[in-house]
PDB file of C-alpha atoms in Angstrom:
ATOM      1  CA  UNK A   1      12.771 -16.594  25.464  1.00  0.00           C
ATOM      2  CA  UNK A   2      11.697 -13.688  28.322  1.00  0.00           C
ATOM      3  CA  UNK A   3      13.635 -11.290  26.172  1.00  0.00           C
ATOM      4  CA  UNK A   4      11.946 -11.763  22.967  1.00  0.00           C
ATOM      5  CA  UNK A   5       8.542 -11.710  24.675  1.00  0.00           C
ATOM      6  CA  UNK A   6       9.422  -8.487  25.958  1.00  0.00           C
ATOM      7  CA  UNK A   7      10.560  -7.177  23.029  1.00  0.00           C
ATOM      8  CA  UNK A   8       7.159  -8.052  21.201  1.00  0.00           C
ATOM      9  CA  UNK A   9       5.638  -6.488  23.679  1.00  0.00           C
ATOM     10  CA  UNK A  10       7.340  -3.061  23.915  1.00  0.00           C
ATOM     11  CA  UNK A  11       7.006  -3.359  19.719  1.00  0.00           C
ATOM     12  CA  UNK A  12       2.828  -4.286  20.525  1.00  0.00           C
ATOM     13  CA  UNK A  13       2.842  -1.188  22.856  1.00  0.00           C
ATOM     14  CA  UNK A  14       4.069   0.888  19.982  1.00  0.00           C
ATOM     15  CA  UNK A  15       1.514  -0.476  17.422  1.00  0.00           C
ATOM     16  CA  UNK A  16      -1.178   0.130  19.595  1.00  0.00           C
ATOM     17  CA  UNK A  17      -0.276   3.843  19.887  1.00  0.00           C
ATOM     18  CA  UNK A  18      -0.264   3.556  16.398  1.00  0.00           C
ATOM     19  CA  UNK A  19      -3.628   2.273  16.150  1.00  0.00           C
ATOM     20  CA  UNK A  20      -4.884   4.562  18.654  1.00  0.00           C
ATOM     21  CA  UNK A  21      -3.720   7.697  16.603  1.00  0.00           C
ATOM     22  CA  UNK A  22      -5.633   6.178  13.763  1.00  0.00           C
ATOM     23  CA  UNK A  23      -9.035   5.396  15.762  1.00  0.00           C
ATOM     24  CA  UNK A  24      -8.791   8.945  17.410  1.00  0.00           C
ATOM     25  CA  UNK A  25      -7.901  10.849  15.067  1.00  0.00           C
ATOM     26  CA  UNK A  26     -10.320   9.469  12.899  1.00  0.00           C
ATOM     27  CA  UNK A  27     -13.141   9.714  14.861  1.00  0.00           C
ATOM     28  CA  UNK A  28     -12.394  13.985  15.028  1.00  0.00           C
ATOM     29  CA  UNK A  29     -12.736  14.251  11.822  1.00  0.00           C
ATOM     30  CA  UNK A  30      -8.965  14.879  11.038  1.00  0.00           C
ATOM     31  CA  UNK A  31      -8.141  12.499   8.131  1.00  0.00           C
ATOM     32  CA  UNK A  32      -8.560   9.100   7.066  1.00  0.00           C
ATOM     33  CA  UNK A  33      -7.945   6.117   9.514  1.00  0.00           C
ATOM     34  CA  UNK A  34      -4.433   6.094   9.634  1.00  0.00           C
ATOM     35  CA  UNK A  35      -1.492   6.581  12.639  1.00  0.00           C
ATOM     36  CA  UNK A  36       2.324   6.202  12.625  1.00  0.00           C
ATOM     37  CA  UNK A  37       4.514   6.584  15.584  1.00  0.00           C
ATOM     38  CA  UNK A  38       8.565   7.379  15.132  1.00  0.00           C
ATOM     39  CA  UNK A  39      10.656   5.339  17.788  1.00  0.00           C
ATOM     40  CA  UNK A  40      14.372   5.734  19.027  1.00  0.00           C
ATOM     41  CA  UNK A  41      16.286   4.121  21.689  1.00  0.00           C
ATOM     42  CA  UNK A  42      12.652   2.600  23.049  1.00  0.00           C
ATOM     43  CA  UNK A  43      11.325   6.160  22.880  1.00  0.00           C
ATOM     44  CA  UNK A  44       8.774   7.902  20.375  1.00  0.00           C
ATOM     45  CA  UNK A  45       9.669  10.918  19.087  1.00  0.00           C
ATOM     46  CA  UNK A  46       7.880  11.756  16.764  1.00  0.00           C
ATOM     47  CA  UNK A  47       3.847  10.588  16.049  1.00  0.00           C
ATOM     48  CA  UNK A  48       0.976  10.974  13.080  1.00  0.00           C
ATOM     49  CA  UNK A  49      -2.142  10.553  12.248  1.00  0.00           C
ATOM     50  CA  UNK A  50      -3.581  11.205   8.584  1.00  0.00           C
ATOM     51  CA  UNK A  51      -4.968  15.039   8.219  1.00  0.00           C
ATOM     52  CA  UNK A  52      -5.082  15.056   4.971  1.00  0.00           C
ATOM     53  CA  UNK A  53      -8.747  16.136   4.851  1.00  0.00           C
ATOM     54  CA  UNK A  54      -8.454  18.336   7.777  1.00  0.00           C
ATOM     55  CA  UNK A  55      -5.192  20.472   6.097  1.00  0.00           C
ATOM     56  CA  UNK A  56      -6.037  20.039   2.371  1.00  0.00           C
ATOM     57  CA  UNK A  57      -2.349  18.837   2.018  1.00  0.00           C
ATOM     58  CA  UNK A  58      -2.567  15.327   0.087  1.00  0.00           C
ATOM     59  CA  UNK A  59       0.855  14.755   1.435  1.00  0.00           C
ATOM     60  CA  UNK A  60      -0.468  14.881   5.295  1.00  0.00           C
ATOM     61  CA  UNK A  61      -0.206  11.038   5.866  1.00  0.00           C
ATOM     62  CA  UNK A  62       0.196   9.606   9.019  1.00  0.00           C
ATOM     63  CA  UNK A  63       3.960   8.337   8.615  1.00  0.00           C
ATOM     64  CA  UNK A  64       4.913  11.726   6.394  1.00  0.00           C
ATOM     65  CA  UNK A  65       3.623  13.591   9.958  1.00  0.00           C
ATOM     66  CA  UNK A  66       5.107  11.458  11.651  1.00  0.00           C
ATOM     67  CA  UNK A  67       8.654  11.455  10.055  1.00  0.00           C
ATOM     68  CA  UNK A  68       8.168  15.353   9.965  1.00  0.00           C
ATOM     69  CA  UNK A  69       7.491  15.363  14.100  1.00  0.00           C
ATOM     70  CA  UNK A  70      10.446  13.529  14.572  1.00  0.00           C
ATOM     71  CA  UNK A  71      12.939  15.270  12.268  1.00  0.00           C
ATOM     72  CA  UNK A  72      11.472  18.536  13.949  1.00  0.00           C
ATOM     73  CA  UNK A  73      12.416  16.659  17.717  1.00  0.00           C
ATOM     74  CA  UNK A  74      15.294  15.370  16.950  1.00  0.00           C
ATOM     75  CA  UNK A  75      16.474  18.377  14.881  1.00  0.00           C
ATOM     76  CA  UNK A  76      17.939  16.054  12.086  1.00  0.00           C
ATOM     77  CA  UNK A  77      16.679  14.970   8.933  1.00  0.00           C
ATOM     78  CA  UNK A  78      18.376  11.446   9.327  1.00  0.00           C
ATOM     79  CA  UNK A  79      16.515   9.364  11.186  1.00  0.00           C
ATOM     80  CA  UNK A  80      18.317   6.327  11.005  1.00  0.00           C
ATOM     81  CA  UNK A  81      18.367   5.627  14.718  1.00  0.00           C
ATOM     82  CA  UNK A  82      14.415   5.009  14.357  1.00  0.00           C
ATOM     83  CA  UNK A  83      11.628   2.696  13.799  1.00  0.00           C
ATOM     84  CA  UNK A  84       8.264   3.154  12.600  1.00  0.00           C
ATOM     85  CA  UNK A  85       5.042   1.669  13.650  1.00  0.00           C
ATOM     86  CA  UNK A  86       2.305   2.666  10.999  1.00  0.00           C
ATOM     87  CA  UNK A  87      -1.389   0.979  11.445  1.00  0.00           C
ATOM     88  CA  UNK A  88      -0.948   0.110   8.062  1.00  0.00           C
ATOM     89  CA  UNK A  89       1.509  -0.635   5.234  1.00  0.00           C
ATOM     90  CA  UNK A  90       2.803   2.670   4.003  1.00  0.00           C
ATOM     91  CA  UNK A  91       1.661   3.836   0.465  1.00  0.00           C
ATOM     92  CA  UNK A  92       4.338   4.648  -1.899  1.00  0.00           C
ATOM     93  CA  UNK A  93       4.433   7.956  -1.006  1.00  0.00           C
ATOM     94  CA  UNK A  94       5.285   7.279   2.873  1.00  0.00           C
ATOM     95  CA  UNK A  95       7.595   3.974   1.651  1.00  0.00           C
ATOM     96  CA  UNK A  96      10.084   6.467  -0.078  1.00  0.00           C
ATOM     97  CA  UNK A  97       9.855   9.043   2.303  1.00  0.00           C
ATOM     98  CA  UNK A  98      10.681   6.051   5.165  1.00  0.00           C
ATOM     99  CA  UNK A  99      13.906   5.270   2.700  1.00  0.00           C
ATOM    100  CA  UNK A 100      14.469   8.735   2.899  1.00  0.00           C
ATOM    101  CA  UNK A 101      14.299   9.594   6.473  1.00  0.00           C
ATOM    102  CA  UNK A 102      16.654   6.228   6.994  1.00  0.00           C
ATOM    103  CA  UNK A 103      14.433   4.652   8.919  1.00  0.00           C
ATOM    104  CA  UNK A 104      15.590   1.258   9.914  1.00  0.00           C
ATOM    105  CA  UNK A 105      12.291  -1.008  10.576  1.00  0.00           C
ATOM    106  CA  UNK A 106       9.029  -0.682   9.661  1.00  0.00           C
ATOM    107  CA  UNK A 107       6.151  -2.221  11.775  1.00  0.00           C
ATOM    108  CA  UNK A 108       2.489  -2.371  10.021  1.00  0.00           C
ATOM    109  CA  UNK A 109      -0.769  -3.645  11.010  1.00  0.00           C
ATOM    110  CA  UNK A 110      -3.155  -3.593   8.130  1.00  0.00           C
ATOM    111  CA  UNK A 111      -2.129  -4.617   4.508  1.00  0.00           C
ATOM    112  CA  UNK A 112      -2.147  -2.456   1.116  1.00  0.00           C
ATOM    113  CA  UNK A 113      -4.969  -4.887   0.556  1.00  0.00           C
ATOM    114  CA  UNK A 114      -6.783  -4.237   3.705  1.00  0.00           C
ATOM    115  CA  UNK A 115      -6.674  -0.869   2.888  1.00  0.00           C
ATOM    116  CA  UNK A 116      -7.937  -1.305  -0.855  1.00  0.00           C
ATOM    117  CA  UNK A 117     -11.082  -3.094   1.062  1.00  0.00           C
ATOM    118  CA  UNK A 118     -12.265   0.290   2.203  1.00  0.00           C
ATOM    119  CA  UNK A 119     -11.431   1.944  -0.961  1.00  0.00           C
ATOM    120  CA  UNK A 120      -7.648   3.469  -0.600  1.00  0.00           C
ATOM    121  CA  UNK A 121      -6.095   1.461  -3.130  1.00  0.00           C
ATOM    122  CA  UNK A 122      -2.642   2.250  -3.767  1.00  0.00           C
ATOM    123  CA  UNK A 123      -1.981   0.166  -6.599  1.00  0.00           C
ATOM    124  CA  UNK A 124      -2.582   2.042  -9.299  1.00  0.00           C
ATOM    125  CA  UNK A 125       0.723   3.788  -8.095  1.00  0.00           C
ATOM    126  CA  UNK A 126       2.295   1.100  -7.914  1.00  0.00           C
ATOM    127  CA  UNK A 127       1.784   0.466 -11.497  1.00  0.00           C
ATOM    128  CA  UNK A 128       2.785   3.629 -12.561  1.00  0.00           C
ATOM    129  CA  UNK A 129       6.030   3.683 -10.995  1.00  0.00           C
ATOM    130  CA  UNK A 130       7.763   1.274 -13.411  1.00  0.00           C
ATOM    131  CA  UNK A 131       6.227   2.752 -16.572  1.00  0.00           C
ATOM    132  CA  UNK A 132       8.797   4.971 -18.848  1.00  0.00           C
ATOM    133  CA  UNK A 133       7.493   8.969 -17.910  1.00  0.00           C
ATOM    134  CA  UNK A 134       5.715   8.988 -21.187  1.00  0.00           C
ATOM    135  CA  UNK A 135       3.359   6.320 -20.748  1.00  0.00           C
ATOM    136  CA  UNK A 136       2.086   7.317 -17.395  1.00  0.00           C
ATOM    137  CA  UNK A 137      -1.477   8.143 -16.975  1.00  0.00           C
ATOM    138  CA  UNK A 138       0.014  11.900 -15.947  1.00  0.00           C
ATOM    139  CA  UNK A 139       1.455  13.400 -19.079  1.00  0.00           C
ATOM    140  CA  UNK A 140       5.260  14.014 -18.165  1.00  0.00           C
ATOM    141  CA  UNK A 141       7.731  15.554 -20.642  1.00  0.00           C
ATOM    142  CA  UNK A 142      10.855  16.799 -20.550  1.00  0.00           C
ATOM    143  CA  UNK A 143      12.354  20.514 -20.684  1.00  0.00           C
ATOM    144  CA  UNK A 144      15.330  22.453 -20.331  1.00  0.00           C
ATOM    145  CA  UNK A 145      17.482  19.200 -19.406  1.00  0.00           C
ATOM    146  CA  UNK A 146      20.870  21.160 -20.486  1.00  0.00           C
ATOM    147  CA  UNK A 147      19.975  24.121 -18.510  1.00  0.00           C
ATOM    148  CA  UNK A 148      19.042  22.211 -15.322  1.00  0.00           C
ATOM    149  CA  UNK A 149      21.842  20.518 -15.598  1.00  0.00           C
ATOM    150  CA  UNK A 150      24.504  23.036 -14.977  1.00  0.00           C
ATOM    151  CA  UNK A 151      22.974  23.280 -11.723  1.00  0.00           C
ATOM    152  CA  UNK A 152      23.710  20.009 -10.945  1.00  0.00           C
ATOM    153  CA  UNK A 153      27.407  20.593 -11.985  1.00  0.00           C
ATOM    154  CA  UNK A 154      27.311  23.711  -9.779  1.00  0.00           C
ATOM    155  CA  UNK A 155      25.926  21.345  -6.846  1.00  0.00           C
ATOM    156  CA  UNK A 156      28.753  18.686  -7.587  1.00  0.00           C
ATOM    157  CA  UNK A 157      31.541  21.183  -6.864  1.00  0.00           C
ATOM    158  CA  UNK A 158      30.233  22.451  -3.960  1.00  0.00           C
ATOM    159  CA  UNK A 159      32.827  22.220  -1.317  1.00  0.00           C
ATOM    160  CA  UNK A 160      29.977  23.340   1.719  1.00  0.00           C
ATOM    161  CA  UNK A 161      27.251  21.527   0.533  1.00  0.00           C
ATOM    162  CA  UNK A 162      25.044  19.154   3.087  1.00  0.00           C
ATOM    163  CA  UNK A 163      24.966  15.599   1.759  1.00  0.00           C
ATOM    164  CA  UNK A 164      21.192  13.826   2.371  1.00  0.00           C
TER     165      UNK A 164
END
């Protein structure tokens, strides 16, 4: 019983880092209210907040900085070692960069909905996502499939290649 209180504890302490990034961060002006913090071996390595605003990069969102600090740290791009404690559930974006990065538990605070409330709703994503590429609300189409994919052979044979 001690142990698992301790253990939501240390996982509380992280969250409220988390949250802090967010509130800070916020309050500057960087981004949107939104912080992430990378953990290994009861360690962060690697934190966010959301500067999207504040670097015109749409991609800046706090667990995409955050997975980014931590790769940069830990010089690896495999993070499977970690944790993440977001202040809210990841967008789409930041869920498949988490299955990217190998990230083995996710911690969140606010909900998709939560986040919706204040008028970052995701779901229109997430409705996308399933639709064939020519029904998306983006026009997507096809080119130069035969070309491209001689590349692809070329990467398939490759005897020095890194596998991610």
């Amino acid at each position: 019983m001690k142990k698992h209180i301790t253990a939501n504890l240390k996982m509380e302490k992280y969250m409220k880092k988390a949250i802090s990034l967010s509130r800070r961060n916020m309050s500057s002006g960087d981004g949107g209210p939104f912080g992430a913090v990378i953990v290994k071996s009861g360690k962060v390595v690697g934190k966010g907040w959301n500067k999207v605003t504040s670097t015109n990069d749409p991609t800046a969102h706090a667990e995409i900085v955050a997975i980014r600090d931590a790769c940069k740290k830990l010089k690896n791009f495999d993070l499977s070692e970690c944790e993440i404690y977001s202040s809210c559930e990841p967008c789409p974006m930041c869920l498949a960069a988490i299955y990217w990065a190998r990230i083995e538990k996710v911690y969140f605070a606010n909900t998709k909905k939560d986040a919706a409330a204040i008028e970052f709703d995701d779901d229109f994503i997430y409705q996308e996502i399933p639709k064939h590429p020519s029904r998306r609300k983006i026009p997507m189409q096809q080119l130069l499939r035969e070309e491209a994919l001689k590349i692809f052979e070329i990467w398939k044979e490759k005897e020095d290649k890194v596998r991610y």
